[in-house]
CSV table of C-alpha atoms in Angstrom, one decimal:
chain,number,residue,atom,x,y,z
R,1,MET,CA,-11.1,-6.2,39.9
R,2,ASP,CA,-10.7,-4.9,43.5
R,3,SER,CA,-11.8,-6.7,46.6
R,4,ASN,CA,-14.9,-4.6,46.8
R,5,ASP,CA,-16.2,-6.1,43.5
R,6,MET,CA,-15.6,-9.7,44.6
R,7,MET,CA,-17.5,-9.2,47.9
R,8,GLU,CA,-20.5,-7.8,46.1
R,9,LYS,CA,-23.4,-10.3,46.0
R,10,GLU,CA,-25.3,-11.0,42.8
R,11,GLU,CA,-27.6,-8.2,41.6
R,12,ILE,CA,-31.0,-8.2,43.2
R,13,PHE,CA,-32.6,-6.2,40.3
R,14,SER,CA,-30.9,-5.2,37.0
R,15,LYS,CA,-31.6,-3.2,33.9
R,16,VAL,CA,-29.4,-2.8,30.8
R,17,LEU,CA,-29.4,0.2,28.4
R,18,ARG,CA,-27.5,-0.4,25.1
R,19,ALA,CA,-26.5,2.8,23.4
R,20,GLY,CA,-24.2,2.4,20.4
R,21,ARG,CA,-20.7,1.5,21.7
R,22,ARG,CA,-21.8,2.2,25.2
R,23,THR,CA,-23.8,-0.1,27.5
R,24,TYR,CA,-25.1,1.1,30.9
R,25,PHE,CA,-25.8,-1.4,33.6
R,26,PHE,CA,-28.1,-0.4,36.5
R,27,ASP,CA,-27.8,-2.9,39.4
R,28,VAL,CA,-29.5,-3.0,42.8
R,29,ARG,CA,-27.1,-4.6,45.2
R,30,ALA,CA,-27.1,-5.4,48.9
R,31,THR,CA,-24.9,-4.1,51.6
R,32,LYS,CA,-23.5,-6.4,54.3
R,33,ALA,CA,-26.4,-5.2,56.5
R,34,ASP,CA,-28.8,-6.3,53.8
R,35,ASP,CA,-29.8,-2.8,52.8
R,36,TYR,CA,-29.9,-1.9,49.1
R,37,TYR,CA,-27.9,0.5,47.0
R,38,LEU,CA,-27.6,1.2,43.3
R,39,THR,CA,-24.6,0.9,41.0
R,40,ILE,CA,-24.5,2.4,37.5
R,41,THR,CA,-21.7,1.0,35.3
R,42,GLU,CA,-20.8,2.4,31.9
R,43,SER,CA,-19.1,-0.1,29.6
R,44,LYS,CA,-17.6,1.3,26.4
R,45,LYS,CA,-16.3,-0.9,23.5
R,46,PHE,CA,-13.0,0.0,21.9
R,47,THR,CA,-11.6,-1.7,18.8
R,48,ASN,CA,-7.9,-2.5,18.7
R,49,ASP,CA,-5.8,-2.1,15.6
R,50,ASP,CA,-5.8,-5.9,15.0
R,51,GLY,CA,-9.6,-5.9,14.9
R,52,SER,CA,-10.1,-7.4,18.4
R,53,PHE,CA,-11.8,-5.2,21.0
R,54,HIS,CA,-11.7,-4.4,24.7
R,55,TYR,CA,-14.1,-2.6,27.1
R,56,LYS,CA,-13.5,0.2,29.5
R,57,LYS,CA,-15.8,0.3,32.5
R,58,HIS,CA,-16.6,3.0,35.0
R,59,LYS,CA,-18.9,2.5,38.0
R,60,ILE,CA,-20.6,4.8,40.4
R,61,TYR,CA,-22.3,3.9,43.6
R,62,ILE,CA,-25.5,5.7,44.7
R,63,TYR,CA,-26.8,5.1,48.2
R,64,LYS,CA,-30.4,5.7,49.5
R,65,GLU,CA,-29.6,8.8,51.5
R,66,ASP,CA,-28.5,10.4,48.2
R,67,PHE,CA,-31.4,9.3,46.0
R,68,ASN,CA,-33.6,12.3,46.2
R,69,GLU,CA,-30.9,14.9,45.6
R,70,PHE,CA,-29.3,12.7,42.9
R,71,LYS,CA,-32.6,12.4,41.1
R,72,ASP,CA,-33.3,16.1,41.4
R,73,ILE,CA,-29.9,17.1,40.1
R,74,LEU,CA,-30.0,14.5,37.3
R,75,SER,CA,-33.5,15.8,36.3
R,76,GLU,CA,-32.4,19.4,36.4
R,77,MET,CA,-29.3,18.7,34.3
R,78,THR,CA,-31.1,16.6,31.7
R,79,SER,CA,-33.9,19.2,31.5
R,80,TYR,CA,-31.4,22.0,31.1
R,81,ILE,CA,-29.7,20.2,28.2
R,82,ILE,CA,-33.0,19.5,26.4
R,83,ASP,CA,-34.2,23.1,27.0
R,84,GLU,CA,-30.9,24.5,25.7
R,85,LYS,CA,-30.2,22.2,22.8
R,86,GLY,CA,-33.4,20.2,22.2
R,87,ASP,CA,-33.4,16.4,22.1
R,88,GLU,CA,-32.0,16.0,18.7
R,89,VAL,CA,-28.4,14.8,18.9
R,90,ILE,CA,-25.9,17.3,17.5
R,91,SER,CA,-22.9,15.5,16.2
R,92,GLU,CA,-20.0,16.0,13.8
R,93,ARG,CA,-21.3,12.9,12.1
R,94,HIS,CA,-24.2,14.9,10.7
R,95,GLN,CA,-21.9,17.5,9.1
R,96,LYS,CA,-21.3,16.9,5.5
R,97,ASP,CA,-17.5,17.4,5.6
R,98,PHE,CA,-17.1,14.9,8.5
R,99,LYS,CA,-15.1,11.8,7.5
R,100,LYS,CA,-16.9,8.9,9.1
R,101,GLU,CA,-14.7,6.5,11.0
R,102,ASN,CA,-14.8,2.8,10.3
R,103,ASP,CA,-17.4,2.4,13.0
R,104,THR,CA,-20.6,0.5,12.3
R,105,ASP,CA,-22.1,1.2,15.7
R,106,GLU,CA,-24.4,4.2,15.6
R,107,GLU,CA,-25.0,6.0,18.9
R,108,ASP,CA,-28.2,7.6,17.7
R,109,SER,CA,-30.2,5.2,19.9
R,110,ILE,CA,-29.0,7.1,22.9
R,111,GLU,CA,-31.1,10.2,22.0
R,112,THR,CA,-34.4,8.5,22.9
R,113,SER,CA,-33.4,5.8,25.3
R,114,GLY,CA,-30.5,7.3,27.1
R,115,LYS,CA,-31.6,10.8,28.2
R,116,SER,CA,-31.5,10.1,31.8
R,117,VAL,CA,-27.8,8.9,31.7
R,118,GLU,CA,-26.5,11.1,28.9
R,119,SER,CA,-24.8,13.4,31.4
R,120,PHE,CA,-22.6,10.6,32.6
R,121,THR,CA,-21.3,9.8,29.2
R,122,ASP,CA,-18.0,11.7,29.2
R,123,ILE,CA,-17.2,11.8,32.9
R,124,ASP,CA,-14.6,9.3,34.1
R,125,PHE,CA,-15.9,7.7,37.3
R,126,GLU,CA,-13.2,5.7,38.9
R,127,ASP,CA,-14.2,2.5,40.7
R,128,ILE,CA,-14.6,3.0,44.4
């Protein structure tokens, strides 16, 4: 945890999206000048060999001056993906010769509830 995280106040407004092994946290936070900005944190659960588990988290910060362009690009990207591939999730899990891992968490819930954040899923955002 860097000093930035410790100085951040409690969230003003929060929403949580649970999607299989991933959880997305949307948090409105306040700057020192008491303006608001948004953080989006992806937390992904990993199972260790001994059965215990750990989480990896990636956070991005989105400021008001970037909201319109961010929303436009996000909308354009998600629309492009749906237009090109439809909204059904294409996964190796659905192919008959795929050997299913010992993983009870299904990520299918992301196809309906997570479209707006799907494009963040495989990008590593480093903490700022």
